[in-house]
Amino acid sequence: MQTFANAIRMPAAIALRGATSPGVLQVLRKGEELFAEGDAADWFYKVVTGAIRTSKLLSDGRRQIGAFHLAGEIFGLEAGEAHRFTAEALAGATVLAYRCTCLEPSAYGDSALREEVLASAIRSLDRAQEHMLLLGRKTAQEKVAAFLLDMADRMPDGDGPFELPMPRSDIADYLGLTIETVSRTLSQFARDGLIRLPAASRWIELCNLQALRQLNV
Amino acid sequence: MQTFANAIRMPAAIALRGATSPGVLQVLRKGEELFAEGDAADWFYKVVTGAIRTSKLLSDGRRQIGAFHLAGEIFGLEAGEAHRFTAEALAGATVLAYRCTCLEPSAYGDSALREEVLASAIRSLDRAQEHMLLLGRKTAQEKVAAFLLDMADRMPDGDGPFELPMPRSDIADYLGLTIETVSRTLSQFARDGLIRLPAASRWIELCNLQALRQLNV
DNA sequence: CGCAACTTTGAGAAGAGTCAAGACTGGTGG
DNA sequence: CCACCAGTCTTGACTCTTCTCAAAGTTGCG
């Protein structure tokens, strides 16, 4: 599960000891796997630039993406010895890696880091709760509307068109739909004037925020 | 949202300062609400006995239960000022309430509690990831099979028949199904010999663990 | 310019939902 | 101790959203 590649990559990472926190900077290329389900969980990570998707697989290949992590977010912490999900870079990304041991009570406490980790875990849990509501109880239209509003919100530039950082297959696996349903729903939204879909397939402009918010229940 | 009732109930709680941790014991009757979505999040909780369900609602009443918390589990922590979900007792339950402020870095650190809270948050996140996979990607049969195996696992007594602590409606809202589908799926499992359903509707016996595990992918 | 990957669209199938009725359970009160 | 009633659960018939399978259309990179 790519552990070998990780081992190879590590020495090239830039140590940052002495900086604000003892992290190791790691550069990821598009689609590159940071760790896989089952890998030893010796490190956890904070996104510096780019975006990371975390996902779980069923034995027959069905996939659920649990979250897209953007700059500042912490992920990869585990209760046990092994990672319970896979983490991959959406496009190019950089992350800071921290040894799990630096959270141990015995460790000379970087208590600021411990604080930050707890706050981040609580935020992740909050988002997970919200996402469970979406997966379990929302219709396809509501799912896609919620996704568009969330992405637009998290995009750095204000309003106007924006580029989604992921393909339709990732959107589908995040929303618990098929790519066909995602595509059909977007086309329907465009026909209804809620959004505009410029030629480039990953660009989207939200035209009727009110209607989209109404779908977001 | 029942904040008043909470305020009334609080004085009756038994202070436990001086015990292993500074918590306030609270007794809940069947179905009683501990806090609701939107309530001020001044306290978080640890289950002592019984079971708590946490849930979120859409404006039209659709509900998603995020988790059933059993003894030892911590829940109710929030990133912001308000609770983002509702917590209710399934049957009678007792919980320990902790002030959120006791996690602040400035507070005389009960660092053991802080450790415990972080570990619990990570476990909750892990379970949430697993549940998102279930909600987004599993069929009704797989959902019910996973639920039965999980419940049987968490029941104190070994194997043999056990009593589910919740009605079908809670199971449905936990699995992202309707009560009819839950009921039909259980009946089908019983017809196929995977389980036995004694007269009392909440009792279940798993007869073919292997087949159930196979459905659990 | 050409190809591989991605996206859109269509037609039909199927899983789960909806609506409705009836059966059962467990608790209450006579 | 039994009869009744409200709430819960099961079952049936039908609908509909979403999935599946298939094919054609685009995009973007080399």
Short mmCIF file of C-alpha atoms (C1' of nucleotides) in Angstrom, two decimals:
data_model
loop_
_atom_site.label_atom_id
_atom_site.label_comp_id
_atom_site.label_asym_id
_atom_site.label_seq_id
_atom_site.Cartn_x
_atom_site.Cartn_y
_atom_site.Cartn_z
CA MET A 1 0.00 0.00 0.00
CA GLN A 2 2.54 2.55 -1.13
CA THR A 3 4.34 2.39 2.21
CA PHE A 4 7.51 1.80 0.28
CA ALA A 5 7.02 4.99 -1.71
CA ASN A 6 6.45 6.87 1.53
CA ALA A 7 9.66 5.51 2.95
CA ILE A 8 11.52 6.62 -0.15
CA ARG A 9 9.98 10.04 -0.11
CA MET A 10 10.59 10.83 3.52
CA PRO A 11 14.33 11.52 3.38
CA ALA A 12 13.67 14.20 0.76
CA ALA A 13 11.35 16.04 3.13
CA ILE A 14 12.57 19.24 4.66
CA ALA A 15 12.87 19.18 8.43
CA LEU A 16 11.42 22.21 10.09
CA ARG A 17 12.56 21.77 13.67
CA GLY A 18 12.99 25.14 15.23
CA ALA A 19 10.08 26.62 13.30
CA THR A 20 6.82 27.37 15.13
CA SER A 21 6.15 23.64 15.44
CA PRO A 22 8.22 20.54 14.92
CA GLY A 23 6.85 19.41 11.58
CA VAL A 24 8.33 17.90 8.45
CA LEU A 25 7.30 19.49 5.18
CA GLN A 26 6.22 17.11 2.46
CA VAL A 27 5.42 17.93 -1.17
CA LEU A 28 2.80 15.85 -2.96
CA ARG A 29 2.17 15.61 -6.69
CA LYS A 30 -1.31 15.40 -8.19
CA GLY A 31 -3.05 12.20 -7.15
CA GLU A 32 -0.16 11.10 -4.93
CA GLU A 33 -1.02 8.93 -1.94
CA LEU A 34 0.09 10.22 1.45
CA PHE A 35 -0.94 7.07 3.27
CA ALA A 36 -3.36 4.20 2.72
CA GLU A 37 -5.89 2.38 4.86
CA GLY A 38 -3.90 -0.07 6.93
CA ASP A 39 -0.57 1.77 6.85
CA ALA A 40 1.15 2.33 10.17
CA ALA A 41 -0.08 5.56 11.71
CA ASP A 42 3.18 7.06 12.95
CA TRP A 43 2.47 10.53 11.59
CA PHE A 44 -0.40 12.91 11.33
CA TYR A 45 -0.60 15.89 9.02
CA LYS A 46 -1.59 19.49 8.55
CA VAL A 47 -2.41 20.86 5.09
CA VAL A 48 -0.20 23.81 4.11
CA THR A 49 -1.29 24.29 0.49
CA GLY A 50 -3.57 22.41 -1.88
CA ALA A 51 -6.23 19.89 -0.91
CA ILE A 52 -6.28 16.32 0.40
CA ARG A 53 -9.07 13.80 0.12
CA THR A 54 -9.55 11.06 2.69
CA SER A 55 -11.47 7.95 1.69
CA LYS A 56 -12.42 4.42 2.63
CA LEU A 57 -13.01 1.48 0.31
CA LEU A 58 -15.27 -1.56 0.43
CA SER A 59 -13.81 -4.84 -0.79
CA ASP A 60 -15.60 -4.57 -4.15
CA GLY A 61 -14.22 -1.11 -4.86
CA ARG A 62 -17.09 1.08 -3.72
CA ARG A 63 -15.52 4.21 -2.24
CA GLN A 64 -16.64 6.86 0.21
CA ILE A 65 -14.72 10.10 0.46
CA GLY A 66 -15.04 11.35 4.03
CA ALA A 67 -13.65 14.83 3.59
CA PHE A 68 -11.71 17.24 1.45
CA HIS A 69 -9.10 18.91 3.66
CA LEU A 70 -7.93 22.41 2.74
CA ALA A 71 -5.13 24.59 4.10
CA GLY A 72 -4.82 24.64 7.89
CA GLU A 73 -6.74 21.44 8.54
CA ILE A 74 -5.29 18.54 10.51
CA PHE A 75 -5.99 14.93 9.58
CA GLY A 76 -4.57 11.45 9.85
CA LEU A 77 -4.86 11.00 13.62
CA GLU A 78 -5.80 7.50 14.66
CA ALA A 79 -7.02 5.77 17.79
CA GLY A 80 -5.08 2.62 16.95
CA GLU A 81 -1.81 1.67 15.30
CA ALA A 82 -2.97 1.84 11.68
CA HIS A 83 -4.62 4.40 9.45
CA ARG A 84 -8.29 3.68 8.95
CA PHE A 85 -8.58 5.58 5.69
CA THR A 86 -6.53 6.61 2.69
CA ALA A 87 -5.27 10.16 2.09
CA GLU A 88 -4.39 11.43 -1.37
CA ALA A 89 -3.53 14.82 -2.85
CA LEU A 90 -6.24 16.20 -5.12
CA ALA A 91 -3.82 18.36 -7.08
CA GLY A 92 -0.36 19.37 -6.01
CA ALA A 93 -0.26 19.88 -2.24
CA THR A 94 2.13 20.42 0.62
CA VAL A 95 1.60 19.14 4.14
CA LEU A 96 3.40 19.27 7.45
CA ALA A 97 3.94 15.86 9.02
CA TYR A 98 4.06 15.46 12.80
CA ARG A 99 5.07 12.40 14.75
CA CYS A 100 2.13 10.98 16.70
CA THR A 101 4.44 10.59 19.69
CA CYS A 102 4.63 14.36 20.10
CA LEU A 103 1.05 14.24 21.45
CA GLU A 104 1.85 11.80 24.19
CA PRO A 105 1.44 13.22 27.66
CA SER A 106 4.99 12.23 28.54
CA ALA A 107 6.43 14.23 25.65
CA TYR A 108 7.79 17.65 26.46
CA GLY A 109 4.48 19.23 25.90
CA ASP A 110 4.03 21.29 22.85
CA SER A 111 0.74 22.01 24.51
CA ALA A 112 -0.17 24.58 21.85
CA LEU A 113 -0.01 21.81 19.26
CA ARG A 114 -2.09 19.57 21.48
CA GLU A 115 -4.71 22.31 21.76
CA GLU A 116 -4.72 22.80 18.03
CA VAL A 117 -5.10 19.09 17.40
CA LEU A 118 -8.06 18.79 19.76
CA ALA A 119 -9.79 21.82 18.23
CA SER A 120 -9.22 20.41 14.78
CA ALA A 121 -10.55 16.99 15.76
CA ILE A 122 -13.71 18.60 17.12
CA ARG A 123 -14.22 20.59 13.93
CA SER A 124 -13.72 17.44 11.86
CA LEU A 125 -16.26 15.63 13.98
CA ASP A 126 -18.71 18.46 13.49
CA ARG A 127 -18.26 18.31 9.73
CA ALA A 128 -18.60 14.53 9.83
CA GLN A 129 -21.94 14.83 11.65
CA GLU A 130 -23.18 17.28 9.05
CA HIS A 131 -21.99 15.01 6.27
CA MET A 132 -23.74 11.99 7.77
CA LEU A 133 -26.97 13.98 7.66
CA LEU A 134 -26.32 14.70 4.00
CA LEU A 135 -25.45 11.09 3.13
CA GLY A 136 -28.30 9.53 5.05
CA ARG A 137 -31.15 11.92 4.52
CA LYS A 138 -30.70 14.32 1.60
CA THR A 139 -31.82 13.86 -2.00
CA ALA A 140 -29.41 14.05 -4.93
CA GLN A 141 -30.41 17.66 -5.64
CA GLU A 142 -29.94 18.65 -2.01
CA LYS A 143 -26.57 16.90 -1.88
CA VAL A 144 -25.24 18.66 -4.95
CA ALA A 145 -26.59 22.05 -3.83
CA ALA A 146 -24.97 21.63 -0.41
CA PHE A 147 -21.71 20.65 -2.04
CA LEU A 148 -21.67 23.65 -4.38
CA LEU A 149 -22.45 26.11 -1.60
CA ASP A 150 -19.79 24.58 0.63
CA MET A 151 -17.14 24.66 -2.08
CA ALA A 152 -17.99 28.22 -3.08
CA ASP A 153 -17.70 29.18 0.56
CA ARG A 154 -14.29 27.63 0.97
CA MET A 155 -12.85 29.07 -2.25
CA PRO A 156 -10.41 31.87 -1.53
CA ASP A 157 -11.69 34.40 -4.12
CA GLY A 158 -15.09 35.91 -3.37
CA ASP A 159 -17.95 35.25 -5.75
CA GLY A 160 -17.92 34.69 -9.48
CA PRO A 161 -16.92 31.50 -11.27
CA PHE A 162 -14.56 29.11 -9.52
CA GLU A 163 -12.75 25.92 -10.41
CA LEU A 164 -13.56 22.73 -8.55
CA PRO A 165 -10.34 21.00 -7.56
CA MET A 166 -11.71 17.49 -8.15
CA PRO A 167 -13.26 15.38 -10.94
CA ARG A 168 -16.90 14.27 -10.97
CA SER A 169 -15.93 10.86 -9.66
CA ASP A 170 -14.64 12.43 -6.44
CA ILE A 171 -17.78 14.53 -6.07
CA ALA A 172 -19.89 11.41 -6.54
CA ASP A 173 -17.93 9.40 -4.00
CA TYR A 174 -18.11 12.29 -1.56
CA LEU A 175 -21.89 12.70 -1.91
CA GLY A 176 -22.80 9.02 -2.05
CA LEU A 177 -24.03 9.26 -5.66
CA THR A 178 -22.87 8.03 -9.08
CA ILE A 179 -21.03 10.31 -11.49
CA GLU A 180 -24.00 10.13 -13.83
CA THR A 181 -26.35 11.46 -11.17
CA VAL A 182 -23.92 14.26 -10.30
CA SER A 183 -23.62 15.20 -13.95
CA ARG A 184 -27.37 15.06 -14.56
CA THR A 185 -28.07 17.13 -11.47
CA LEU A 186 -25.56 19.80 -12.48
CA SER A 187 -27.05 19.91 -15.99
CA GLN A 188 -30.50 20.26 -14.49
CA PHE A 189 -29.33 23.10 -12.23
CA ALA A 190 -27.83 24.82 -15.28
CA ARG A 191 -31.07 24.40 -17.27
CA ASP A 192 -32.98 25.88 -14.33
CA GLY A 193 -30.59 28.83 -14.16
CA LEU A 194 -29.25 28.02 -10.69
CA ILE A 195 -25.71 27.70 -11.98
CA ARG A 196 -23.71 28.28 -15.15
CA LEU A 197 -21.37 25.62 -16.55
CA PRO A 198 -18.71 27.19 -18.78
CA ALA A 199 -17.07 24.91 -21.35
CA ALA A 200 -14.22 23.86 -19.05
CA SER A 201 -15.90 21.11 -17.11
CA ARG A 202 -14.55 21.96 -13.68
CA TRP A 203 -15.58 25.60 -13.69
CA ILE A 204 -18.86 26.57 -12.10
CA GLU A 205 -20.66 29.81 -11.44
CA LEU A 206 -23.48 30.00 -8.94
CA CYS A 207 -26.22 32.24 -10.38
CA ASN A 208 -29.10 31.79 -7.96
CA LEU A 209 -27.75 31.47 -4.46
CA GLN A 210 -31.20 31.84 -2.94
CA ALA A 211 -32.58 28.85 -4.82
CA LEU A 212 -29.51 26.78 -4.00
CA ARG A 213 -29.80 27.67 -0.31
CA GLN A 214 -33.44 26.69 -0.37
CA LEU A 215 -32.41 23.25 -1.62
CA ASN A 216 -29.89 23.09 1.22
CA VAL A 217 -32.77 22.77 3.72
CA MET B 1 -35.00 24.20 23.13
CA GLN B 2 -35.47 22.70 26.58
CA THR B 3 -32.68 24.83 28.00
CA PHE B 4 -35.08 25.75 30.72
CA ALA B 5 -35.60 22.14 31.68
CA ASN B 6 -31.85 21.70 31.82
CA ALA B 7 -31.51 24.68 34.09
CA ILE B 8 -34.14 23.25 36.40
CA ARG B 9 -32.55 19.87 36.45
CA MET B 10 -29.01 21.02 37.12
CA PRO B 11 -29.34 21.91 40.79
CA ALA B 12 -30.52 18.40 41.51
CA ALA B 13 -27.35 16.98 40.04
CA ILE B 14 -24.78 15.54 42.36
CA ALA B 15 -21.45 17.34 42.37
CA LEU B 16 -18.50 15.00 42.22
CA ARG B 17 -15.59 17.34 42.84
CA GLY B 18 -12.89 15.46 44.57
CA ALA B 19 -13.67 12.27 42.67
CA THR B 20 -11.31 11.10 39.95
CA SER B 21 -12.43 13.97 37.77
CA PRO B 22 -14.49 17.10 38.33
CA GLY B 23 -17.77 16.01 36.83
CA VAL B 24 -21.42 16.47 37.71
CA LEU B 25 -23.58 13.37 37.68
CA GLN B 26 -26.87 13.65 35.86
CA VAL B 27 -29.68 11.11 35.73
CA LEU B 28 -31.85 10.91 32.61
CA ARG B 29 -35.20 9.23 32.18
CA LYS B 30 -36.18 7.31 29.04
CA GLY B 31 -36.32 9.64 26.05
CA GLU B 32 -35.17 12.64 28.02
CA GLU B 33 -33.27 15.31 26.13
CA LEU B 34 -29.82 16.20 27.46
CA PHE B 35 -29.34 19.11 25.06
CA ALA B 36 -30.71 20.15 21.68
CA GLU B 37 -29.22 21.47 18.47
CA GLY B 38 -28.64 25.17 19.10
CA ASP B 39 -28.37 25.03 22.89
CA ALA B 40 -25.39 26.76 24.46
CA ALA B 41 -22.49 24.32 24.63
CA ASP B 42 -21.17 24.98 28.13
CA TRP B 43 -20.89 21.33 29.08
CA PHE B 44 -19.76 18.11 27.52
CA TYR B 45 -20.58 14.65 28.79
CA LYS B 46 -19.38 11.16 29.46
CA VAL B 47 -21.80 8.23 29.55
CA VAL B 48 -21.77 6.35 32.86
CA THR B 49 -24.68 3.96 32.32
CA GLY B 50 -27.28 3.50 29.60
CA ALA B 51 -27.12 4.82 26.06
CA ILE B 52 -27.39 8.23 24.42
CA ARG B 53 -28.31 8.98 20.83
CA THR B 54 -27.06 12.09 19.04
CA SER B 55 -29.00 13.35 16.05
CA LYS B 56 -29.48 16.19 13.61
CA LEU B 57 -32.71 17.33 11.96
CA LEU B 58 -33.56 18.88 8.61
CA SER B 59 -36.19 21.58 8.61
CA ASP B 60 -38.87 19.20 7.31
CA GLY B 61 -38.26 16.68 10.08
CA ARG B 62 -35.96 14.22 8.37
CA ARG B 63 -33.55 13.01 11.03
CA GLN B 64 -30.11 11.46 11.02
CA ILE B 65 -28.79 9.76 14.13
CA GLY B 66 -25.02 10.18 14.14
CA ALA B 67 -24.16 7.76 16.92
CA PHE B 68 -25.35 5.69 19.85
CA HIS B 69 -23.02 6.39 22.77
CA LEU B 70 -22.55 3.69 25.39
CA ALA B 71 -20.77 3.68 28.75
CA GLY B 72 -17.40 5.41 28.79
CA GLU B 73 -17.88 7.46 25.66
CA ILE B 74 -17.49 11.22 25.60
CA PHE B 75 -19.73 13.42 23.47
CA GLY B 76 -21.12 16.93 23.24
CA LEU B 77 -17.88 18.79 22.57
CA GLU B 78 -18.27 21.66 20.13
CA ALA B 79 -16.03 23.88 18.09
CA GLY B 80 -18.36 26.85 18.52
CA GLU B 81 -20.66 28.26 21.18
CA ALA B 82 -23.67 26.07 20.44
CA HIS B 83 -24.41 22.37 20.19
CA ARG B 84 -24.67 21.23 16.60
CA PHE B 85 -26.78 18.18 17.38
CA THR B 86 -29.33 16.90 19.86
CA ALA B 87 -28.55 14.33 22.57
CA GLU B 88 -31.28 12.18 24.12
CA ALA B 89 -31.33 9.17 26.43
CA LEU B 90 -32.45 5.95 24.76
CA ALA B 91 -33.64 4.41 27.99
CA GLY B 92 -32.70 5.49 31.46
CA ALA B 93 -29.12 6.75 31.52
CA THR B 94 -26.62 8.55 33.72
CA VAL B 95 -23.91 10.85 32.47
CA LEU B 96 -21.12 12.92 33.94
CA ALA B 97 -21.19 16.56 32.87
CA TYR B 98 -17.96 18.55 32.54
CA ARG B 99 -17.60 22.28 32.00
CA CYS B 100 -16.06 23.04 28.62
CA THR B 101 -13.84 25.59 30.32
CA CYS B 102 -11.94 22.85 32.09
CA LEU B 103 -10.30 22.03 28.74
CA GLU B 104 -8.97 25.53 28.22
CA PRO B 105 -5.20 25.73 28.21
CA SER B 106 -5.28 28.37 30.93
CA ALA B 107 -7.26 26.15 33.27
CA TYR B 108 -5.32 24.31 35.92
CA GLY B 109 -4.74 21.44 33.61
CA ASP B 110 -6.52 18.26 34.37
CA SER B 111 -4.28 17.03 31.61
CA ALA B 112 -5.47 13.45 32.08
CA LEU B 113 -8.97 14.60 31.20
CA ARG B 114 -7.62 16.47 28.20
CA GLU B 115 -5.89 13.30 27.01
CA GLU B 116 -9.04 11.30 27.46
CA VAL B 117 -11.10 13.84 25.56
CA LEU B 118 -8.71 13.88 22.62
CA ALA B 119 -8.58 10.09 22.47
CA SER B 120 -12.35 9.94 22.61
CA ALA B 121 -12.71 12.55 19.86
CA ILE B 122 -10.39 10.56 17.63
CA ARG B 123 -12.37 7.37 18.24
CA SER B 124 -15.61 9.19 17.47
CA LEU B 125 -14.11 10.50 14.26
CA ASP B 126 -13.07 7.01 13.31
CA ARG B 127 -16.56 5.69 13.90
CA ALA B 128 -17.99 8.62 11.95
CA GLN B 129 -15.79 7.78 8.95
CA GLU B 130 -16.94 4.19 9.08
CA HIS B 131 -20.55 5.31 9.32
CA MET B 132 -20.21 7.67 6.35
CA LEU B 133 -19.05 4.68 4.31
CA LEU B 134 -22.14 2.80 5.43
CA LEU B 135 -24.52 5.68 4.72
CA GLY B 136 -23.05 6.59 1.35
CA ARG B 137 -22.15 3.26 -0.15
CA LYS B 138 -23.87 0.28 1.47
CA THR B 139 -27.15 -1.36 0.47
CA ALA B 140 -30.04 -1.78 2.90
CA GLN B 141 -29.05 -5.39 3.59
CA GLU B 142 -25.44 -4.45 4.23
CA LYS B 143 -26.50 -1.60 6.49
CA VAL B 144 -28.72 -3.79 8.64
CA ALA B 145 -26.14 -6.57 8.80
CA ALA B 146 -23.45 -4.11 9.88
CA PHE B 147 -25.78 -2.68 12.50
CA LEU B 148 -26.66 -6.08 13.97
CA LEU B 149 -23.03 -7.18 14.15
CA ASP B 150 -22.02 -3.91 15.75
CA MET B 151 -24.79 -4.06 18.35
CA ALA B 152 -24.13 -7.71 19.17
CA ASP B 153 -20.48 -6.79 19.62
CA ARG B 154 -21.23 -3.97 22.01
CA MET B 155 -23.73 -5.91 24.11
CA PRO B 156 -22.30 -6.90 27.49
CA ASP B 157 -23.41 -10.54 27.54
CA GLY B 158 -21.65 -12.83 25.10
CA ASP B 159 -23.67 -14.50 22.36
CA GLY B 160 -27.28 -15.62 22.37
CA PRO B 161 -30.33 -13.42 22.00
CA PHE B 162 -30.06 -9.78 23.02
CA GLU B 163 -32.40 -6.84 23.31
CA LEU B 164 -31.91 -3.81 21.11
CA PRO B 165 -32.16 -0.67 23.23
CA MET B 166 -33.94 1.35 20.52
CA PRO B 167 -37.11 1.21 18.40
CA ARG B 168 -37.10 0.60 14.64
CA SER B 169 -37.43 4.31 13.96
CA ASP B 170 -34.07 4.95 15.62
CA ILE B 171 -32.45 2.14 13.67
CA ALA B 172 -33.87 3.56 10.44
CA ASP B 173 -32.66 7.09 11.20
CA TYR B 174 -29.25 5.73 12.12
CA LEU B 175 -28.89 3.70 8.92
CA GLY B 176 -30.41 6.22 6.52
CA LEU B 177 -33.40 3.97 5.74
CA THR B 178 -37.16 3.96 6.45
CA ILE B 179 -38.64 1.87 9.22
CA GLU B 180 -40.43 -0.23 6.60
CA THR B 181 -37.15 -1.12 4.91
CA VAL B 182 -35.54 -1.99 8.25
CA SER B 183 -38.49 -4.19 9.14
CA ARG B 184 -38.59 -5.90 5.74
CA THR B 185 -34.84 -6.51 5.81
CA LEU B 186 -35.01 -8.07 9.28
CA SER B 187 -37.93 -10.27 8.18
CA GLN B 188 -35.95 -11.35 5.13
CA PHE B 189 -32.91 -12.18 7.29
CA ALA B 190 -35.17 -14.24 9.55
CA ARG B 191 -36.69 -16.10 6.57
CA ASP B 192 -33.15 -16.81 5.30
CA GLY B 193 -32.13 -18.14 8.70
CA LEU B 194 -29.52 -15.44 9.37
CA ILE B 195 -31.31 -14.29 12.50
CA ARG B 196 -34.21 -15.29 14.73
CA LEU B 197 -36.87 -12.78 15.79
CA PRO B 198 -38.61 -13.86 19.01
CA ALA B 199 -42.08 -12.46 19.64
CA ALA B 200 -40.83 -9.47 21.62
CA SER B 201 -39.98 -7.10 18.82
CA ARG B 202 -36.70 -5.77 20.21
CA TRP B 203 -35.10 -9.13 20.81
CA ILE B 204 -32.80 -10.60 18.21
CA GLU B 205 -30.63 -13.65 17.93
CA LEU B 206 -27.91 -13.90 15.32
CA CYS B 207 -27.91 -17.43 13.91
CA ASN B 208 -25.51 -17.22 10.99
CA LEU B 209 -22.67 -14.90 11.85
CA GLN B 210 -20.68 -15.96 8.81
CA ALA B 211 -23.42 -14.93 6.39
CA LEU B 212 -23.94 -11.66 8.22
CA ARG B 213 -20.22 -10.89 8.13
CA GLN B 214 -20.17 -11.64 4.43
CA LEU B 215 -22.86 -9.00 3.95
CA ASN B 216 -20.71 -6.62 5.97
CA VAL B 217 -18.20 -6.48 3.07
"C1'" DC C 1 -3.33 16.98 -34.02
"C1'" DG C 2 -4.55 12.88 -31.60
"C1'" DC C 3 -5.49 10.15 -27.89
"C1'" DA C 4 -6.79 9.08 -23.17
"C1'" DA C 5 -9.43 10.53 -19.61
"C1'" DC C 6 -13.36 12.66 -18.32
"C1'" DT C 7 -18.14 14.18 -18.93
"C1'" DT C 8 -22.73 14.14 -20.70
"C1'" DT C 9 -26.89 12.00 -22.20
"C1'" DG C 10 -30.29 8.29 -22.92
"C1'" DA C 11 -33.05 4.13 -21.97
"C1'" DG C 12 -34.28 0.73 -18.99
"C1'" DA C 13 -33.91 -1.78 -14.36
"C1'" DA C 14 -33.98 -2.03 -9.60
"C1'" DG C 15 -33.69 -0.78 -4.91
"C1'" DA C 16 -35.76 1.76 -1.55
"C1'" DG C 17 -39.55 4.96 -0.49
"C1'" DT C 18 -44.58 6.06 0.07
"C1'" DC C 19 -49.07 5.14 1.36
"C1'" DA C 20 -52.23 2.19 3.50
"C1'" DA C 21 -53.96 -1.45 6.27
"C1'" DG C 22 -53.63 -4.82 9.60
"C1'" DA C 23 -51.21 -7.39 13.54
"C1'" DC C 24 -48.87 -7.45 17.57
"C1'" DT C 25 -46.97 -5.76 22.18
"C1'" DG C 26 -46.98 -4.03 26.44
"C1'" DG C 27 -48.92 -1.25 29.68
"C1'" DT C 28 -53.34 0.50 32.04
"C1'" DG C 29 -57.34 0.23 34.37
"C1'" DG C 30 -61.48 -2.02 35.35
"C1'" DC D 1 -56.77 -11.51 35.76
"C1'" DC D 2 -58.42 -10.03 31.71
"C1'" DA D 3 -59.87 -6.54 28.17
"C1'" DC D 4 -58.66 -2.64 25.90
"C1'" DC D 5 -55.90 0.91 23.76
"C1'" DA D 6 -51.96 3.49 22.06
"C1'" DG D 7 -47.91 2.84 20.15
"C1'" DT D 8 -45.00 0.00 17.48
"C1'" DC D 9 -44.08 -3.23 14.02
"C1'" DT D 10 -45.04 -5.90 9.82
"C1'" DT D 11 -46.71 -6.60 5.28
"C1'" DG D 12 -48.55 -5.43 0.69
"C1'" DA D 13 -49.09 -2.80 -3.57
"C1'" DC D 14 -47.41 0.70 -6.10
"C1'" DT D 15 -44.31 4.75 -7.22
"C1'" DC D 16 -40.21 7.05 -8.03
"C1'" DT D 17 -35.56 8.31 -7.43
"C1'" DT D 18 -31.30 6.74 -8.43
"C1'" DC D 19 -28.38 3.20 -10.50
"C1'" DT D 20 -26.73 0.50 -14.43
"C1'" DC D 21 -25.31 -0.14 -18.88
"C1'" DA D 22 -24.25 1.89 -23.15
"C1'" DA D 23 -22.75 5.26 -26.38
"C1'" DA D 24 -21.43 9.62 -27.91
"C1'" DG D 25 -19.40 14.09 -26.99
"C1'" DT D 26 -15.57 17.09 -24.78
"C1'" DT D 27 -11.41 18.47 -22.80
"C1'" DG D 28 -6.80 18.94 -22.10
"C1'" DC D 29 -2.34 17.37 -22.42
"C1'" DG D 30 1.58 15.52 -24.98
#
